Short mmCIF file of C-alpha atoms and ligand atoms in Angstrom, two decimals:
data_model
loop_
_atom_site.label_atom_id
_atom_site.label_comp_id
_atom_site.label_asym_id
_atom_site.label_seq_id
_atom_site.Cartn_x
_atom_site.Cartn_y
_atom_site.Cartn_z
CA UNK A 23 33.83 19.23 -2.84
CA UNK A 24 30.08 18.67 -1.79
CA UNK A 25 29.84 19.92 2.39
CA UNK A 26 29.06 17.14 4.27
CA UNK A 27 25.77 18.60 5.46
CA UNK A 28 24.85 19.18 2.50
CA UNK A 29 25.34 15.65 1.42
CA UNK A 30 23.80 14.16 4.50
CA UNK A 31 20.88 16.39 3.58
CA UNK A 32 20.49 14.50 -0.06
CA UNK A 33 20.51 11.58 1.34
CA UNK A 34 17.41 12.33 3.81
CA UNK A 35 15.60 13.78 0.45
CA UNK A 36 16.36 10.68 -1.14
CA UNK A 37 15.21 8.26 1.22
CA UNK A 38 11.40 8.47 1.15
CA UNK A 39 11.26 8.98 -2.92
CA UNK A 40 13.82 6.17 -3.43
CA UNK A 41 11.95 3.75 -1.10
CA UNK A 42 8.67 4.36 -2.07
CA UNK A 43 8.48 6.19 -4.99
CA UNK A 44 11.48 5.25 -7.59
CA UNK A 45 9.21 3.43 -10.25
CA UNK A 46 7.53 6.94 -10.40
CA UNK A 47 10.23 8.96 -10.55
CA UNK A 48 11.84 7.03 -13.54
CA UNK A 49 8.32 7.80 -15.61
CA UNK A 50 7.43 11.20 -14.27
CA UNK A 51 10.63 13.08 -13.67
CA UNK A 52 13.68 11.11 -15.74
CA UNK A 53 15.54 14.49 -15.91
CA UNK A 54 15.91 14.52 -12.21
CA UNK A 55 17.15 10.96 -12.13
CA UNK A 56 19.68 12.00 -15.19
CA UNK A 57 21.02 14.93 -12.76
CA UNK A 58 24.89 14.33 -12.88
CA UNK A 59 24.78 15.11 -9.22
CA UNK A 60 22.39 12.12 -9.20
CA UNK A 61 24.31 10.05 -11.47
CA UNK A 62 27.99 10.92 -9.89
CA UNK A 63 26.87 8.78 -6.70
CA UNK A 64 25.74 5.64 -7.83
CA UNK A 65 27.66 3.75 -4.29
CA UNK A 66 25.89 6.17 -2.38
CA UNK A 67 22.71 5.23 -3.87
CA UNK A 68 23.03 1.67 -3.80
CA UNK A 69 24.95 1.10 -0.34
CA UNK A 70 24.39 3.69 1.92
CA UNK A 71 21.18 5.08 0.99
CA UNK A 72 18.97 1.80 0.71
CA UNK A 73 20.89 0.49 3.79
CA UNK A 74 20.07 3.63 5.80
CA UNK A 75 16.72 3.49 5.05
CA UNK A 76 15.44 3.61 8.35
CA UNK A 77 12.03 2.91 9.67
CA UNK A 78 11.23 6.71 10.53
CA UNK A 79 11.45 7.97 6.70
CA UNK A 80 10.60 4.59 4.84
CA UNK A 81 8.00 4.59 6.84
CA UNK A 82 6.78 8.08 6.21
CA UNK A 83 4.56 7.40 3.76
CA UNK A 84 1.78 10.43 4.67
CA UNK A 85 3.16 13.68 3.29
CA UNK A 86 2.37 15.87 6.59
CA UNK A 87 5.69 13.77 8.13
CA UNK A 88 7.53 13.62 4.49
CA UNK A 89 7.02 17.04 4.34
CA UNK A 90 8.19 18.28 7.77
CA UNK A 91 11.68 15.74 7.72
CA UNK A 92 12.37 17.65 3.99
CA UNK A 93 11.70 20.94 5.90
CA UNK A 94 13.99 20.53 8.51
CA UNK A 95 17.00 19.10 6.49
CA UNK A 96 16.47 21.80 4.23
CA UNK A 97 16.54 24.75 6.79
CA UNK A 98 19.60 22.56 8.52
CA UNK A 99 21.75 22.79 4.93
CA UNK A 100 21.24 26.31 4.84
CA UNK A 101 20.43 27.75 8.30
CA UNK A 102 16.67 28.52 8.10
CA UNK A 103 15.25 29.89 11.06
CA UNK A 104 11.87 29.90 9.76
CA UNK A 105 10.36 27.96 6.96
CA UNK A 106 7.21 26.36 5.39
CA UNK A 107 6.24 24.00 2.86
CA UNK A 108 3.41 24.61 0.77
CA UNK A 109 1.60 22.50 -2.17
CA UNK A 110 -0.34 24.03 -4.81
CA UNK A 111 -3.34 23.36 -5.87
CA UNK A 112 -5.06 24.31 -9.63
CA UNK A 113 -8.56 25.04 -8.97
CA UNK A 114 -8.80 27.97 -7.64
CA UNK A 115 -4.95 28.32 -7.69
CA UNK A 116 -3.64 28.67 -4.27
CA UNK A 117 -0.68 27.78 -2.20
CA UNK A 118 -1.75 25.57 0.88
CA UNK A 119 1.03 24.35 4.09
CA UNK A 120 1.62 21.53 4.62
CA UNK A 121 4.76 21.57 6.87
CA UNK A 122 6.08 24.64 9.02
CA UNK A 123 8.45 25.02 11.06
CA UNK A 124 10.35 27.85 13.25
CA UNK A 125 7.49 30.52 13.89
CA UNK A 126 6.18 31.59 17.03
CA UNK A 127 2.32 31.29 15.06
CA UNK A 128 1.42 29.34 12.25
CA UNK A 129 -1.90 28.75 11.42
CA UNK A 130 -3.04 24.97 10.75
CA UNK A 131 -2.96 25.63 7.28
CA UNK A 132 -1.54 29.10 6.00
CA UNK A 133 -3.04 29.42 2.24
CA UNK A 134 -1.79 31.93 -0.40
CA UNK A 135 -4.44 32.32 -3.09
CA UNK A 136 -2.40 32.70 -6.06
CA UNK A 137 -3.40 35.60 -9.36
CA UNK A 138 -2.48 34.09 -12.37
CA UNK A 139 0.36 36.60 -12.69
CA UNK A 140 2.14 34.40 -9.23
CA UNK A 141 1.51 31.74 -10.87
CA UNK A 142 3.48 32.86 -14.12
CA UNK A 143 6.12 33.91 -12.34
CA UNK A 144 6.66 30.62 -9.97
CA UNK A 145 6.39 29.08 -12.90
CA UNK A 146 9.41 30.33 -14.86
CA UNK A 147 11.65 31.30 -11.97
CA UNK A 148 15.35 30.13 -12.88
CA UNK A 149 14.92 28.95 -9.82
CA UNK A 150 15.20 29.89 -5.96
CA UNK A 151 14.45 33.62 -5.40
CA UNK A 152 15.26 36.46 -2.38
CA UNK A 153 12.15 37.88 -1.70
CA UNK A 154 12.41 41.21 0.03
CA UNK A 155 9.01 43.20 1.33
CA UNK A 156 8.73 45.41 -1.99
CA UNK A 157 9.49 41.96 -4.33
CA UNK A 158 7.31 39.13 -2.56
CA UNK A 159 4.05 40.08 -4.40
CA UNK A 160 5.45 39.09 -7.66
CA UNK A 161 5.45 35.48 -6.30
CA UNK A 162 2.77 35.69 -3.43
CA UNK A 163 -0.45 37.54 -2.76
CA UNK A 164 -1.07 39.54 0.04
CA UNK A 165 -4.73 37.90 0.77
CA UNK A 166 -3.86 35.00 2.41
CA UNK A 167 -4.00 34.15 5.89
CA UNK A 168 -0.47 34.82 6.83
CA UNK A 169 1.63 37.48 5.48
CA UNK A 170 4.33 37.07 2.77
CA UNK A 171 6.49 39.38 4.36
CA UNK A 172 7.46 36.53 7.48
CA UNK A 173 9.62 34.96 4.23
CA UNK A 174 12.97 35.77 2.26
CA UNK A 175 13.37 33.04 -0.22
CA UNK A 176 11.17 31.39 -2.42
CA UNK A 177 11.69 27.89 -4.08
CA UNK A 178 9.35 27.12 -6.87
CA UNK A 179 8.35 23.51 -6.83
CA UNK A 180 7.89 21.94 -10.01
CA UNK A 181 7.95 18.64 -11.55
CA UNK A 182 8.49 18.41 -15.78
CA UNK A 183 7.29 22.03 -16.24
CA UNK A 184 3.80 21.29 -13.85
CA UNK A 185 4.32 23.59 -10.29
CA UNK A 186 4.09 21.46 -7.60
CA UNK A 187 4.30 23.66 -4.98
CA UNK A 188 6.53 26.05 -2.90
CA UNK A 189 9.29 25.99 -0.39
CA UNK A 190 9.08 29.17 1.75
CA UNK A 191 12.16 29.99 4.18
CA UNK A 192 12.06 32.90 6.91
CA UNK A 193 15.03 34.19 8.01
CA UNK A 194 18.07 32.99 8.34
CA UNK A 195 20.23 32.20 11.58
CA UNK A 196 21.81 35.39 12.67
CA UNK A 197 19.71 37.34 10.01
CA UNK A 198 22.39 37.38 7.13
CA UNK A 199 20.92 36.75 3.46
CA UNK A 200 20.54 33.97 1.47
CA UNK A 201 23.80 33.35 -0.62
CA UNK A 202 24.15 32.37 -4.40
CA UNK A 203 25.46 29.01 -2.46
CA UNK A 204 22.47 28.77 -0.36
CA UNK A 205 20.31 29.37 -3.13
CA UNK A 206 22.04 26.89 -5.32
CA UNK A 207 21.69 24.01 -2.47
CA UNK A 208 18.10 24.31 -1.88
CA UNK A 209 17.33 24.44 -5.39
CA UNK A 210 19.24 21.09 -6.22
CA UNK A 211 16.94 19.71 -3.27
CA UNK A 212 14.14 21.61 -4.55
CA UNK A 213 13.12 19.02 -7.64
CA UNK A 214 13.20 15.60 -4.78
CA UNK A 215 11.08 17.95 -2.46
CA UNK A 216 8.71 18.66 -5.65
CA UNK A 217 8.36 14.82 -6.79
CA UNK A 218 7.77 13.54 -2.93
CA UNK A 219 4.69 15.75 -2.85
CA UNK A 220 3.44 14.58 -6.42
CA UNK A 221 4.02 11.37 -6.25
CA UNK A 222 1.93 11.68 -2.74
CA UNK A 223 -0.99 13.29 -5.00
CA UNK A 224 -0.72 10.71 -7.31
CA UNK A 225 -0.52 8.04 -4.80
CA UNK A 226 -3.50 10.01 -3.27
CA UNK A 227 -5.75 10.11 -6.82
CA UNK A 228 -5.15 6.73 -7.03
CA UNK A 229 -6.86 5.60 -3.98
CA UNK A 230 -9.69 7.86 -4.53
CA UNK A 231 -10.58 6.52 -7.83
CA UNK A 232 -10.31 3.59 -6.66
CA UNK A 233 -12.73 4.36 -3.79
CA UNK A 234 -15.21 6.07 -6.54
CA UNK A 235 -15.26 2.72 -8.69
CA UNK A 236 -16.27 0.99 -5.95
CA UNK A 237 -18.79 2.94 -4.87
CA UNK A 238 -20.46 3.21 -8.27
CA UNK A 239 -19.92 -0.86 -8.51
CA UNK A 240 -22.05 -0.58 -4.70
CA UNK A 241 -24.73 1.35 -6.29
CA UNK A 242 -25.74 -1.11 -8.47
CA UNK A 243 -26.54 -4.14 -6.11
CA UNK A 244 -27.42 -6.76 -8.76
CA UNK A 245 -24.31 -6.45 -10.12
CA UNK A 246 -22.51 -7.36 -7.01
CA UNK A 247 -21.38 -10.37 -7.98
CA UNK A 248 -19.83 -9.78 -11.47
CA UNK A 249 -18.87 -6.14 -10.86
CA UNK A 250 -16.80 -7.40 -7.98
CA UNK A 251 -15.22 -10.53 -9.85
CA UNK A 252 -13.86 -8.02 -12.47
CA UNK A 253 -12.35 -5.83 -9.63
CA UNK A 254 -10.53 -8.56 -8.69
CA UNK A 255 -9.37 -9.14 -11.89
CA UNK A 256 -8.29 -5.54 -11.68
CA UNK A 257 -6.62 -5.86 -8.59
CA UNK A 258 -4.33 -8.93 -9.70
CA UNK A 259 -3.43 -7.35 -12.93
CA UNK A 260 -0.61 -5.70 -11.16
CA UNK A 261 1.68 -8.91 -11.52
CA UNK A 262 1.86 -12.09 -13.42
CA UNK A 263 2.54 -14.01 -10.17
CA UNK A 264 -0.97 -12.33 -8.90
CA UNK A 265 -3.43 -13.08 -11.92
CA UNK A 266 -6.26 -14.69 -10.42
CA UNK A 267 -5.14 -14.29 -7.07
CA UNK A 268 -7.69 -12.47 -5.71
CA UNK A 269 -10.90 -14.54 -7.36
CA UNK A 270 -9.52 -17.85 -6.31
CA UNK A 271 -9.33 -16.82 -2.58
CA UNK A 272 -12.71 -15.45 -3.28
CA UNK A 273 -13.51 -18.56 -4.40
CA UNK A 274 -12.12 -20.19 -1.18
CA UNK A 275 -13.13 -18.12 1.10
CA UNK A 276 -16.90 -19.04 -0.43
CA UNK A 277 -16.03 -23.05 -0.22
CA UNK A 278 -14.82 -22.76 3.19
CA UNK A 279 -17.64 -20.60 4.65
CA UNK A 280 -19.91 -23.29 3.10
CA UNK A 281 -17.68 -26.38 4.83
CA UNK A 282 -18.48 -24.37 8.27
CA UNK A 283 -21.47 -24.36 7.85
CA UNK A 284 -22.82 -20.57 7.14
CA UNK A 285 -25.82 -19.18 4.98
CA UNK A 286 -25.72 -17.97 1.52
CA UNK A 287 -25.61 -14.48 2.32
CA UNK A 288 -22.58 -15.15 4.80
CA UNK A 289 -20.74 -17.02 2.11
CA UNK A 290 -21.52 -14.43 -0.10
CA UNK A 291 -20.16 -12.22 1.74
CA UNK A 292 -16.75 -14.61 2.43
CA UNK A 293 -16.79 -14.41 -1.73
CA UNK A 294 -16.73 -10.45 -2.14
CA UNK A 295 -14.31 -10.11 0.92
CA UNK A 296 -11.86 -12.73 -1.12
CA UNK A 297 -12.07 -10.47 -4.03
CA UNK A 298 -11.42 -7.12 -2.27
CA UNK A 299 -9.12 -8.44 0.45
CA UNK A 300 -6.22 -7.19 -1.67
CA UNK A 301 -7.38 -4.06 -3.22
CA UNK A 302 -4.69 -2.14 -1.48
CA UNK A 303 -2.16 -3.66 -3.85
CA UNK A 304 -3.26 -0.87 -6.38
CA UNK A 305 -1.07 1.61 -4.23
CA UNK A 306 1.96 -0.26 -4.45
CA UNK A 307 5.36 -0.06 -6.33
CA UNK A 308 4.62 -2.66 -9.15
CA UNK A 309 8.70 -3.61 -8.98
CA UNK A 310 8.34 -4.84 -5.87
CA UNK A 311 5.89 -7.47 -7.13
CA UNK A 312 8.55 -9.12 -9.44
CA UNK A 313 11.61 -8.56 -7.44
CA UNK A 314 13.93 -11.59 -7.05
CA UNK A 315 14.62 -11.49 -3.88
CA UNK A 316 13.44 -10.81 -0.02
CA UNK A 317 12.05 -7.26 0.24
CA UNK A 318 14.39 -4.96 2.13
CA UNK A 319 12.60 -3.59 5.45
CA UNK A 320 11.48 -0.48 3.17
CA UNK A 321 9.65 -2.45 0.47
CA UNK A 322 8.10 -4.85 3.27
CA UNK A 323 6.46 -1.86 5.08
CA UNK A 324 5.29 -0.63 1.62
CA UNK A 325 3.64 -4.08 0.86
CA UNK A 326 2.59 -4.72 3.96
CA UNK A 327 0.72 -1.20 4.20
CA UNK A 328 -1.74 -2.95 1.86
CA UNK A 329 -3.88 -3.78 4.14
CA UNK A 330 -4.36 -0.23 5.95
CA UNK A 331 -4.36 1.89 2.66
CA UNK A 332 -7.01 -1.15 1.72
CA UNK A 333 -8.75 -0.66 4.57
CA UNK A 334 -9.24 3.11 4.43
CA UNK A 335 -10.27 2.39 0.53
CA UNK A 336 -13.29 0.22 1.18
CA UNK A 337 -14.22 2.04 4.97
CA UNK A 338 -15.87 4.41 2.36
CA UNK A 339 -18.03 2.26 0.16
CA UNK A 340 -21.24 1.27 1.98
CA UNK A 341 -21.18 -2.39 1.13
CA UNK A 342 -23.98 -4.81 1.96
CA UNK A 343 -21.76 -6.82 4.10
CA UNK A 344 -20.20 -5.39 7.28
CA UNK A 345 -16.78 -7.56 7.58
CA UNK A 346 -15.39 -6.29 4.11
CA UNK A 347 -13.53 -3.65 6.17
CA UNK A 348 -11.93 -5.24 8.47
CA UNK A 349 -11.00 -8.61 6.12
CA UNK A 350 -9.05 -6.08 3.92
CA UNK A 351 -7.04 -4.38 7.30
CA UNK A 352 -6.49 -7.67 9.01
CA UNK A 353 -6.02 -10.37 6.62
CA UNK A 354 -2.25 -10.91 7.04
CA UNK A 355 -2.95 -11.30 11.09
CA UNK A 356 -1.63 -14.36 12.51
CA UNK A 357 -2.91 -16.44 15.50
CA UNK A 358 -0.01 -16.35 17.66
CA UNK A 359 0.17 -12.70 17.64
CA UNK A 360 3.00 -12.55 14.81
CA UNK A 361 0.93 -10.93 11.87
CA UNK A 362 0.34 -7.15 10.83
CA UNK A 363 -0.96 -4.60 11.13
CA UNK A 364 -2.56 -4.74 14.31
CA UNK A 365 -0.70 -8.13 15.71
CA UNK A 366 -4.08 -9.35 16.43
CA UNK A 367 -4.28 -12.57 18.14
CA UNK A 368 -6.59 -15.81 16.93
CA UNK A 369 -9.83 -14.47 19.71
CA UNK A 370 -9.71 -10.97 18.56
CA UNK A 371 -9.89 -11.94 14.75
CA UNK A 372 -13.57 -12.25 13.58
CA UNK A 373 -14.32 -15.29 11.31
CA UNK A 374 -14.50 -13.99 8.39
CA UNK A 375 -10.98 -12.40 8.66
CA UNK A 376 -9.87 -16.15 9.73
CA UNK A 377 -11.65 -17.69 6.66
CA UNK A 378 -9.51 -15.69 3.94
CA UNK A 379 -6.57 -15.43 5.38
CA UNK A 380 -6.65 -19.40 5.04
CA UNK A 381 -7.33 -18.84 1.66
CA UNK A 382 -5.07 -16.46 0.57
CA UNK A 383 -2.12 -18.31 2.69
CA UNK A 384 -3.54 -21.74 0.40
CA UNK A 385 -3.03 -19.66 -2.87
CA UNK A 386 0.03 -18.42 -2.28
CA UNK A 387 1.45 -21.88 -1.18
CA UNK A 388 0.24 -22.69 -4.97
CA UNK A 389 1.34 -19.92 -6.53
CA UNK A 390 5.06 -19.57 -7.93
CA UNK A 391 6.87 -16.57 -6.93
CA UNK A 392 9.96 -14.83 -8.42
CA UNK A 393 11.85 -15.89 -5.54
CA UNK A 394 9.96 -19.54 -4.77
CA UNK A 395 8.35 -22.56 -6.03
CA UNK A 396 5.03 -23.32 -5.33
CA UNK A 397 4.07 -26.02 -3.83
CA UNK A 398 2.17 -28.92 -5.12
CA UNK A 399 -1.22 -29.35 -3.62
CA UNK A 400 -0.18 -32.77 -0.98
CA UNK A 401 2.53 -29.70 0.15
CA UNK A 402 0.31 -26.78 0.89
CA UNK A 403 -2.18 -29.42 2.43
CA UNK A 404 0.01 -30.28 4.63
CA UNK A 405 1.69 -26.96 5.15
CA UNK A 406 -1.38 -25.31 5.80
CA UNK A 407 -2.33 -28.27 8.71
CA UNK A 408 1.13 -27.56 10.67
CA UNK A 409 0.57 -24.20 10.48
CA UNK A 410 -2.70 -24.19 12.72
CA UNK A 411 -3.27 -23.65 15.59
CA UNK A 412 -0.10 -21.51 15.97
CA UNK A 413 -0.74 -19.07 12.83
CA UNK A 414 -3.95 -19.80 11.85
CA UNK A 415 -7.55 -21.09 12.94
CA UNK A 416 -7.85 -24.88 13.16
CA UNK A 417 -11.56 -24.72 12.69
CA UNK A 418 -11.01 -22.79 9.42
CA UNK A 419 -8.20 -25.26 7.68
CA UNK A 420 -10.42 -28.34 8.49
CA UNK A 421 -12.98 -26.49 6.32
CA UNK A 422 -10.48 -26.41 3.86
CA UNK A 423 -9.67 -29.46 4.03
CA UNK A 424 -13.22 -31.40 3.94
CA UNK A 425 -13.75 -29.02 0.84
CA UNK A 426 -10.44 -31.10 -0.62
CA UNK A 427 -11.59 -34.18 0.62
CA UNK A 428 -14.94 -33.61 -1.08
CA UNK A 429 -12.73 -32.33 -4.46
CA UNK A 430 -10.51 -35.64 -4.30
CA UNK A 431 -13.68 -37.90 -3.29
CA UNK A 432 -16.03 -36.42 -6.66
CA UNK A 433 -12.72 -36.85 -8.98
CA UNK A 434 -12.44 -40.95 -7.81
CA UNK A 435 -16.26 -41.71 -7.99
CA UNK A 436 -18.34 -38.66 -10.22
CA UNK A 437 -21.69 -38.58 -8.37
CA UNK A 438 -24.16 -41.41 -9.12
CA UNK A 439 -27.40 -40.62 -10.98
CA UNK A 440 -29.50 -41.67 -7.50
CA UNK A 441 -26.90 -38.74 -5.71
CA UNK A 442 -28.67 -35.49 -4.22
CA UNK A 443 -29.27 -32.64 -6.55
CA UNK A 444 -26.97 -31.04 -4.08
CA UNK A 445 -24.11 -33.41 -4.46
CA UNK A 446 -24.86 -33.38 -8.67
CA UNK A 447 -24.48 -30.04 -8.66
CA UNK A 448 -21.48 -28.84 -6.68
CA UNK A 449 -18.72 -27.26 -8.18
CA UNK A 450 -15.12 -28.06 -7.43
CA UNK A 451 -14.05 -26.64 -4.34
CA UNK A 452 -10.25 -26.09 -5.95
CA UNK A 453 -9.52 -23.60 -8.74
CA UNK A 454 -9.54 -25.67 -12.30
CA UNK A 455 -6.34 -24.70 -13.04
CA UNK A 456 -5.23 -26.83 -9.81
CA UNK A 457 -4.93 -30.60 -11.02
CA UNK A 458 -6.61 -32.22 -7.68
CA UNK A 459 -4.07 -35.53 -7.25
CA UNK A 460 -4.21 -36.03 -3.73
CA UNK A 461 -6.15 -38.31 -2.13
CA UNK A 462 -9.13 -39.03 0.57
CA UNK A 463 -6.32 -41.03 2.87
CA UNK A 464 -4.08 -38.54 2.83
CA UNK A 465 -6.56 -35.85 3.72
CA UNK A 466 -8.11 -38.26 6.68
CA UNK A 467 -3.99 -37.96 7.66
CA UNK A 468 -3.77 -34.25 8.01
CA UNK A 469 -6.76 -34.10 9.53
CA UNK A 470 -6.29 -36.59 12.36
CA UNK A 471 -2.86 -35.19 12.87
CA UNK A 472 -4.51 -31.68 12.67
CA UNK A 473 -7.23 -32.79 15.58
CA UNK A 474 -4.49 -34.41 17.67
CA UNK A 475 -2.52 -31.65 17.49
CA UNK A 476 -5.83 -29.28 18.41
CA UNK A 477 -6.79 -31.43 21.15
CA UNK A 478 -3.43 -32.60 22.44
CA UNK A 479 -4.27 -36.05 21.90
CA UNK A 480 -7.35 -36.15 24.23
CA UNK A 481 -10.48 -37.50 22.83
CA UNK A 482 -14.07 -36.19 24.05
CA UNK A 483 -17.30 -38.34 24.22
CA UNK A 484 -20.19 -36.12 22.75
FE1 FE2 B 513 -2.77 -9.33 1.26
#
């Protein structure tokens, strides 16, 4: 019989790794997942847990808040008074907080440099240990900046043989000792608590070297162009429904910009925001991508955290163009107020934000996805028309829409030899692998519906 606490407590462990982190967990750690305790619930896993996951620890997706909810259920399940949670790090070894709870003073973060002989020994303990004053420098130095004598139970972290880090608990409630049951229940948490906080490092690496490839790519200006082109390439090789996602809405982004009318280094800059606008897509689960269905409320917020984690990605790289920040955090803003993350409205988004998020709604009208059709082009047209002005810029899909007109114009009559080296020389405005079969009426349609619409059926003299 499993207490009830003690259950409700595996179920709080489970919900951040199981919401963000399970594709992980099945490649780095398939011996926790093959846990019989694991295995013995598969209702709970399915049901309860995924419909429990609530929007305080799905949502937790920094480790400072993982860390402190896995804190407290843990001193809950065994009556902790006291308690901290500590990572390790290799180089120089060292145990660093980064969750306490219960003591009257904790510094910001308590650090326990670690000899190589603490290391050994956290490193092959069975498992949770007492610690009494003469026994916790076998697992903790003394030259930190809190003392090791404020705990009385250590839990080794460790994920497939690599220490992770260390669960320290003070006291206990009423000042009795740890039992062998005590023991036993935080170490069963102890391997979820260990995996949360790697799969946070790895999650972390990730978005570094990410960072660092862009800021080499940024040191090398002439290579803008290119450099950026294969990023995007990069960025869309996370999914088969996303393979040249990102460079056609780079590509649209550039057509439209041109339609309204900017200069080169503007559209330019419309192009390399296009590429980038989803590089926070590196971060996340790679299941969700290809699932069949909606997204529960978990796997939204992970998606849809894209565009912050993208944002804080690129606010490091000094790029030649300022709006590549803020195209990457706001792109999924809608007019009306109804996008994320910021619920921006249409006169607090900056044009360049407008431009791709036309674009990348266009492409993902003609894209299929595992749970929808795409559309044919007279569709997303027209889609894309009703949408403005209540979700997106009117100004912006008439750009989009002269650049089809021009497309469908070119493919009925291919410029004349007495044409404009201009006209001569354009390229397609659509994406070759989009068969252009709609026509100039139809366009001249949607947009005099569109204008209507815009101007309430009014009509100004100029
Ligand atoms: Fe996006």
């Amino acid at each position: 019989m499993v207490p009830p606490l003690f259950t409700t407590t595996v179920l709080s462990l489970y919900k951040p790794l199981l919401s963000c982190y399970s594709q992980l967990a099945l490649e780095f750690a398939p011996h926790i997942l093959a846990d019989p305790f694991v295995t013995s619930r598969p209702p709970l896993l399915a049901s309860q847990v995924l419909a429990e996951l609530g929007p305080v620890l799905t949502g937790e997706r920094d480790l400072a808040t993982t860390a402190a909810a896995a804190l407290e259920v843990v001193m809950a399940a065994v009556q902790a008074s006291s308690g901290a949670l500590f990572r390790f790090q290799e180089k120089p070894a060292m145990l660093s907080s980064i969750a306490a709870a219960g003591f009257a003073v904790f510094p910001q973060t308590a650090v326990f440099p670690l000899m190589p002989k603490h290391v050994h020994a956290l490193l092959g303990a069975p498992g949770p240990q007492r610690i009494s004053r003469d026994r916790s420098d076998i697992f903790l130095s003394s030259t930190g900046n809190i003392s090791s004598v404020w705990f009385r139970c250590v839990v080794p972290l460790r994920v497939r043989g690599r220490l992770i880090g260390a669960l320290l608990l003070g006291e206990r409630e009423g000042g009795s000792e740890y039992s062998a049951e005590n023991l036993k229940q935080v170490g069963d948490l102890a391997p979820f608590i260990g995996l949360a906080i790697y799969n946070h490092q790895l999650l972390m690496s990730l978005e570094e070297r990410t960072a660092e490839n862009l800021k080499l790519i940024a040191s090398v200006h002439s290579f803008w162009d290119d450099a950026l082109a294969g990023f995007a390439a990069t960025i869309d090789s996370k999914s088969k429904e996303m393979h040249g996602h990102s460079l056609r809405v780079g590509r649209y982004s550039a057509g439209m910009a041109e339609a309204l009318g900017l200069n080169p280094t503007e559209v330019g800059e419309m192009r390399a925001s296009g590429y980038l606008h989803d590089i926070g897509k590196v971060t996340v689960d790679k299941h969700i991508f290809t699932k069949p269905s909606a997204l529960d409320s978990g796997e939204f917020q992970e998606m849809a955290d894209h565009t912050v984690v993208g944002h804080r990605i690129v606010s490091t790289v000094q790029f030649p163009w300022p709006h590549v920040p803020e195209v990457v955090r706001s792109h999924h803003e809608r007019a009306d107020g109804s996008g994320y993350p910021d619920r921006l409205r249409n006169d607090e988004m900056s044009m360049p934000v407008k431009i791709v998020a036309v674009a990348d709604t266009f492409d993902a009208m003609l894209s299929e996805r595992p749970y929808r059709k795409k559309m044919t082009l007279g569709e997303a047209a027209a889609q894309l028309s009703w949408l403005a002005p209540a979700k997106l810029d009117a100004d912006v899909v008439q750009s989009l829409l002269i650049q089809l007109r021009r497309d469908a114009v070119s493919l009925m009559s291919p410029p004349r030899p007495w044409a404009s080296s201009l006209e001569r020389t354009r390229k397609p405005f659509l994406d070759p692998s989009i068969p252009c079969n709609i026509s100039p009426t139809d366009i001249d349609h949607l947009v005099s519906e569109l204008n209507h619409r815009t101007t309430r059926g009014r009509v100004f003299l100029t």
